[in-house]
mmCIF file of C-alpha atoms in Angstrom:
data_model
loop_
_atom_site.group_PDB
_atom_site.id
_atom_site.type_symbol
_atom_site.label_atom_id
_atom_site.label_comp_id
_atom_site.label_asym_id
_atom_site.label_seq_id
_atom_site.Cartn_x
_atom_site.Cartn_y
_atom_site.Cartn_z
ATOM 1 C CA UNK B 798 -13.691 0.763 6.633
ATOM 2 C CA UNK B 799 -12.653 -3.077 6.378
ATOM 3 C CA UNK B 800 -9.323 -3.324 6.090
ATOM 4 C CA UNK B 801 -8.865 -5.495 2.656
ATOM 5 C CA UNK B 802 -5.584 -7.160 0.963
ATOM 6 C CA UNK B 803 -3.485 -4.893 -0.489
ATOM 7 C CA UNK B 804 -0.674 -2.306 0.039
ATOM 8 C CA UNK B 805 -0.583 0.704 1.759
ATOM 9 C CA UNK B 806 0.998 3.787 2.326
ATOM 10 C CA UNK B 807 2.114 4.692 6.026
ATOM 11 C CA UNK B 808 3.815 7.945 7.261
ATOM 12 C CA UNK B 809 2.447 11.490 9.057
ATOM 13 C CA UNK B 810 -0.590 11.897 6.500
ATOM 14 C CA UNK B 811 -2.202 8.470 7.856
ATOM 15 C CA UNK B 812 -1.481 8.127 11.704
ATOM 16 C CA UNK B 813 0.972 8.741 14.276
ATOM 17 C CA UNK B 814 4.563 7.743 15.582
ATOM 18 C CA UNK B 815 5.295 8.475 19.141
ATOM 19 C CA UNK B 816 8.117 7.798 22.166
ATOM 20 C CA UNK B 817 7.590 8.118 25.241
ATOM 21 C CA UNK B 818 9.995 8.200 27.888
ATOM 22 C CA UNK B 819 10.675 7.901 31.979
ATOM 23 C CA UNK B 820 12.492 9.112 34.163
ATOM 24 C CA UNK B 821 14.521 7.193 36.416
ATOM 25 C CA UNK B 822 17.389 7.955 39.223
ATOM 26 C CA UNK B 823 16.769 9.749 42.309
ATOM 27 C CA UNK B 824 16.101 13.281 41.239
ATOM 28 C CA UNK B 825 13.448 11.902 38.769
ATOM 29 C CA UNK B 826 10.959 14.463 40.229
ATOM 30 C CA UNK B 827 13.011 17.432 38.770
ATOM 31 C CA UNK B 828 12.736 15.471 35.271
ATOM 32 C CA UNK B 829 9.633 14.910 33.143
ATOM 33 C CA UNK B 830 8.161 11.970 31.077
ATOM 34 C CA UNK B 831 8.336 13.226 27.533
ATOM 35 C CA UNK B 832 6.092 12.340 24.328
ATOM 36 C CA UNK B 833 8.466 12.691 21.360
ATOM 37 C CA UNK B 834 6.782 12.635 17.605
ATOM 38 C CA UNK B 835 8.412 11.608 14.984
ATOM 39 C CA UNK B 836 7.018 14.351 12.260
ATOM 40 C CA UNK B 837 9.187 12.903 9.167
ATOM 41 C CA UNK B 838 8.639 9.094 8.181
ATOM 42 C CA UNK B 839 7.578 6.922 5.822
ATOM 43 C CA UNK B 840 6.933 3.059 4.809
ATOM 44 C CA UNK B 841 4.240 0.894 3.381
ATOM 45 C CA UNK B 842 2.338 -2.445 5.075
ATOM 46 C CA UNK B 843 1.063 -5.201 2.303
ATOM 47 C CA UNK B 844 -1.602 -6.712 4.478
ATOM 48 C CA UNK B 845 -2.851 -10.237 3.327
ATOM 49 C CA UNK B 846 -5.746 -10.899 5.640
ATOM 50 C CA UNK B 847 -6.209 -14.380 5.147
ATOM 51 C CA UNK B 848 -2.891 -15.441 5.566
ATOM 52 C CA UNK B 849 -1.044 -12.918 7.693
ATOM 53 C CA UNK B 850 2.151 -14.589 7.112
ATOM 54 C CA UNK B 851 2.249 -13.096 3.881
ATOM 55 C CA UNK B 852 1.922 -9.718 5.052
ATOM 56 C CA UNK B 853 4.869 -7.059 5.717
ATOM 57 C CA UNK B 854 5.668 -3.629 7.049
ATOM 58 C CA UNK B 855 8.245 -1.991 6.536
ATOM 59 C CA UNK B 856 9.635 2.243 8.012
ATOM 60 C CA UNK B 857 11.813 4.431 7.708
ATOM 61 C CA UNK B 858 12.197 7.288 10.396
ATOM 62 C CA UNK B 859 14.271 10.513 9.444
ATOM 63 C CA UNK B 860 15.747 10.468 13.262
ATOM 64 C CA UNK B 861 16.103 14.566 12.974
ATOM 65 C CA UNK B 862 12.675 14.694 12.630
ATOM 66 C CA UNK B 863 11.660 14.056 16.616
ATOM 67 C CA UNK B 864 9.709 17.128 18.459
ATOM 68 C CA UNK B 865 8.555 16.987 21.978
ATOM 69 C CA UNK B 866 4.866 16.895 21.835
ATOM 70 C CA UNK B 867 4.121 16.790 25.839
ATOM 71 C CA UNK B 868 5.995 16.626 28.820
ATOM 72 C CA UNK B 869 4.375 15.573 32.484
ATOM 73 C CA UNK B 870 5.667 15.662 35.946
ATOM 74 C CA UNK B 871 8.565 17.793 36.496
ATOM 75 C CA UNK B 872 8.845 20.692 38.755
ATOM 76 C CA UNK B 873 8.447 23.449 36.195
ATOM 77 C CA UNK B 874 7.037 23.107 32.706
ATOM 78 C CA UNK B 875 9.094 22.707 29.571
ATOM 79 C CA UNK B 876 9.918 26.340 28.066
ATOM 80 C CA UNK B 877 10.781 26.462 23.984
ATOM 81 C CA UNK B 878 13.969 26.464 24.634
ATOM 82 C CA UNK B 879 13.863 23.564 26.943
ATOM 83 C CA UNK B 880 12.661 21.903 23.622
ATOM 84 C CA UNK B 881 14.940 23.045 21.612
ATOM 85 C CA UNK B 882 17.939 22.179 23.731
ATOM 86 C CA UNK B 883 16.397 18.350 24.239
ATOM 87 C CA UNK B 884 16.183 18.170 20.171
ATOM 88 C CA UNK B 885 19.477 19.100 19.944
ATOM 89 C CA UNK B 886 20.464 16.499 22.866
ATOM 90 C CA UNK B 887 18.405 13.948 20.761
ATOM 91 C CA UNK B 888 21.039 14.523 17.295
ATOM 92 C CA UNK B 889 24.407 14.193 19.816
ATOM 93 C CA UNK B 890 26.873 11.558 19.608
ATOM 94 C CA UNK B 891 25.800 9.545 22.691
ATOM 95 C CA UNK B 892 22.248 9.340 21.529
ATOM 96 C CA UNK B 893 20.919 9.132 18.078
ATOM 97 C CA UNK B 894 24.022 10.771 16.367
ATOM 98 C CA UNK B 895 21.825 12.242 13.342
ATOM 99 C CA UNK B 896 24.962 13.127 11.602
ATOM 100 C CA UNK B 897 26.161 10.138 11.088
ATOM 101 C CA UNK B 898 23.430 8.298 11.445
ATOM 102 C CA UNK B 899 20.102 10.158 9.987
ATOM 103 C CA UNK B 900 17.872 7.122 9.392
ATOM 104 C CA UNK B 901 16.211 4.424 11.533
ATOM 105 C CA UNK B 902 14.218 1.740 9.751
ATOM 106 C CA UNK B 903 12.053 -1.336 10.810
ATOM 107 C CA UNK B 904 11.627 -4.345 8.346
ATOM 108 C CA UNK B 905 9.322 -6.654 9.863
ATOM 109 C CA UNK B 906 10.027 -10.600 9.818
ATOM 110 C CA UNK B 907 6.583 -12.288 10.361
ATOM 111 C CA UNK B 908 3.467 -11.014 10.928
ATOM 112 C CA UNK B 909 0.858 -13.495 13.013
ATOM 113 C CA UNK B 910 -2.826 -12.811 14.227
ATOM 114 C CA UNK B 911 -5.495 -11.145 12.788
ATOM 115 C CA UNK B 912 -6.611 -7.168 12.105
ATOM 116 C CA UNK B 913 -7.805 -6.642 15.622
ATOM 117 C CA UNK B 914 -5.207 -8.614 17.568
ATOM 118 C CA UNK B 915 -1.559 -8.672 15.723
ATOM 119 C CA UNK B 916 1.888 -8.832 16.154
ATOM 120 C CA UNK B 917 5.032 -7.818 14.247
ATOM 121 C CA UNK B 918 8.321 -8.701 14.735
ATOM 122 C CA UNK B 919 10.837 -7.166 12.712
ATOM 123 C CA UNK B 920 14.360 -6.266 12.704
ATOM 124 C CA UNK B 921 15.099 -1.810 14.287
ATOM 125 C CA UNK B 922 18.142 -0.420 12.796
ATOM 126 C CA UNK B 923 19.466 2.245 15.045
ATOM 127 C CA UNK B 924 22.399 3.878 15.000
ATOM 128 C CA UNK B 925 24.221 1.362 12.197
ATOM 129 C CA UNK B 926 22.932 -1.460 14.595
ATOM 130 C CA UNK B 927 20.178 -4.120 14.043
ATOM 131 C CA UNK B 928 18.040 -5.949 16.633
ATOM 132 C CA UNK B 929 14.973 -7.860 16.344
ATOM 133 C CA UNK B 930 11.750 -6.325 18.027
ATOM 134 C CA UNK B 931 8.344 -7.244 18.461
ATOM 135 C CA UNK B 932 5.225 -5.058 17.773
ATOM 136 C CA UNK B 933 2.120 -5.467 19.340
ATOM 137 C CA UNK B 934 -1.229 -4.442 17.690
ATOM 138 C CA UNK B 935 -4.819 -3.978 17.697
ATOM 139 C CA UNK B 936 -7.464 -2.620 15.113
ATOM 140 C CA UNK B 937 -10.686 -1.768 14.671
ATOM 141 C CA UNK B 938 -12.284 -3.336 11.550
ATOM 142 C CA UNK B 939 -9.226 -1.644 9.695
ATOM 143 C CA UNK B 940 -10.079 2.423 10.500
ATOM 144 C CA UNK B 941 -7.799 2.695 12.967
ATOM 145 C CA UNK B 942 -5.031 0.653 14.613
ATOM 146 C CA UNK B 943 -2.818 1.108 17.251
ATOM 147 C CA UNK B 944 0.390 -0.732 18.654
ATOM 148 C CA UNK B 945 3.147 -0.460 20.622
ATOM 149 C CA UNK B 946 7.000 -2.062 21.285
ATOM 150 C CA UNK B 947 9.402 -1.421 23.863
ATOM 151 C CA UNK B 948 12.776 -0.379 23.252
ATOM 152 C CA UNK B 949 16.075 -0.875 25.000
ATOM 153 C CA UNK B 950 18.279 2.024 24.816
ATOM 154 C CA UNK B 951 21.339 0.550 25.412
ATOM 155 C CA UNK B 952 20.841 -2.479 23.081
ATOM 156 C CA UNK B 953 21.524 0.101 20.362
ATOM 157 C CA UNK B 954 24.290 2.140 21.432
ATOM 158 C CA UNK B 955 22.069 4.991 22.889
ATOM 159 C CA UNK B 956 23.384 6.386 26.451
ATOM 160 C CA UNK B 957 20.308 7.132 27.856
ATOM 161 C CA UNK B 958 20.187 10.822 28.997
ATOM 162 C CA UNK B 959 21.307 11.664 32.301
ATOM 163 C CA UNK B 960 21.618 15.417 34.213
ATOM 164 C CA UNK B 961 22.599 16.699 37.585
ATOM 165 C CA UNK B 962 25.590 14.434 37.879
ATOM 166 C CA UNK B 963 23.678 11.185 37.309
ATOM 167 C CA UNK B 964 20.576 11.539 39.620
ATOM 168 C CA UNK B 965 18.595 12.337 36.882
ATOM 169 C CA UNK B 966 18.560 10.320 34.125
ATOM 170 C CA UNK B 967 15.881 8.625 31.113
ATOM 171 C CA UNK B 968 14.683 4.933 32.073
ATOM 172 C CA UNK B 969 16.664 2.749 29.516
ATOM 173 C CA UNK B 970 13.183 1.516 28.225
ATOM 174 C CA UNK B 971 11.320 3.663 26.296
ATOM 175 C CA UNK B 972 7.669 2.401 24.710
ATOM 176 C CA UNK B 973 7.281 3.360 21.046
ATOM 177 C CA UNK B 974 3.618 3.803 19.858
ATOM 178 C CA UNK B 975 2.099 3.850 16.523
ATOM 179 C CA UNK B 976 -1.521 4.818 15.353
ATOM 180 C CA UNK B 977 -3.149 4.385 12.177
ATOM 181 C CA UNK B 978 -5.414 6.603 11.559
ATOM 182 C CA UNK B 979 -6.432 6.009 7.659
ATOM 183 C CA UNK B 980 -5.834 3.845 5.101
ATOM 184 C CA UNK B 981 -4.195 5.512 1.735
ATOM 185 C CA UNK B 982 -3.555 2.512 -1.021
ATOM 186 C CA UNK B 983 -0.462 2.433 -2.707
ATOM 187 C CA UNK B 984 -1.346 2.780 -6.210
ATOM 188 C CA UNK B 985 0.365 0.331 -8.259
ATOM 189 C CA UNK B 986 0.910 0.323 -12.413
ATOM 190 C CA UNK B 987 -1.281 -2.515 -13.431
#
């Protein structure tokens, strides 16, 4: 599939949101490096291929939504309720604060490059707070695309998370990865 002009639909039904974290601190061999999906979101890219300065994306993340899809390293494996106690960690106060905060959206600001080498920058609302961010991006003739951006933690308010009095704790950074897996068009009334 070429990807063509037009608008399109993005969320869980054509690709793939993901985090992935670190571990950092001296006991970051109890820890493990976690793959976090984000299984509710939505948004819409208007691609102009001929003059990608005309093109946009914009998403919106329901920042409840995030399940651990993986976890490596460590000195056990993750149980279920391991899970289910780091989802819950994910909605407090010091990180995400889904209750007050349930949404996280990116609104991109220029778009440069072409369909198998782009990038994005945007403004990431997190947490009631907006910084800008740059996505990088590759396809293949439009079936599939893939990108990434790093994230700073702290730049948004998040404490990253820490355990056994500080020794253990999440790297700051955390690399947020996208892939595209279809394209669905936007239908639009003509």
């Amino acid at each position: 599939m070429t990807l063509t002009d037009g608008t399109y639909r993005l969320g869980p039904s054509t690709g793939r949101l993901l985090i992935k974290t670190g571990r950092a601190g001296l006991g970051r061999k109890a820890g493990h490096d976690l793959t976090i999906e984000v299984t509710r979101w939505s948004g819409e890219a208007v691609v102009a291929v001929g003059d990608p300065g005309r093109s946009s994306v914009r998403v919106s993340v329901e920042a409840g939504s995030l399940e651990v899809r993986e976890a490596t390293g460590g000195l056990k494996p993750l149980t279920d309720a391991d899970r289910a106690e780091i989802k819950r960690t994910l909605g407090d106060r010091a990180l995400l604060h889904t209750a007050e905060h349930p949404t996280i959206t990116f609104r991109s600001t220029g778009v440069a490059g072409t369909p198998q080498s782009f990038e994005i920058t945007g403004d990431l609302t997190i947490k009631g707070r907006t910084h800008p961010v740059t996505v990088r991006g590759k396809g293949n003739d439009g079936s599939l695309m893939r990108g990434w951006a790093t994230v700073v933690q702290s730049t948004w308010g998040i404490k990253p998370y820490t355990a056994f009095l500080g020794a253990l704790r999440l790297a700051d950074e955390v690399r947020v990865e996208f892939e595209v897996a279809r394209l669905e068009p936007v239908d639009r009334p003509e």
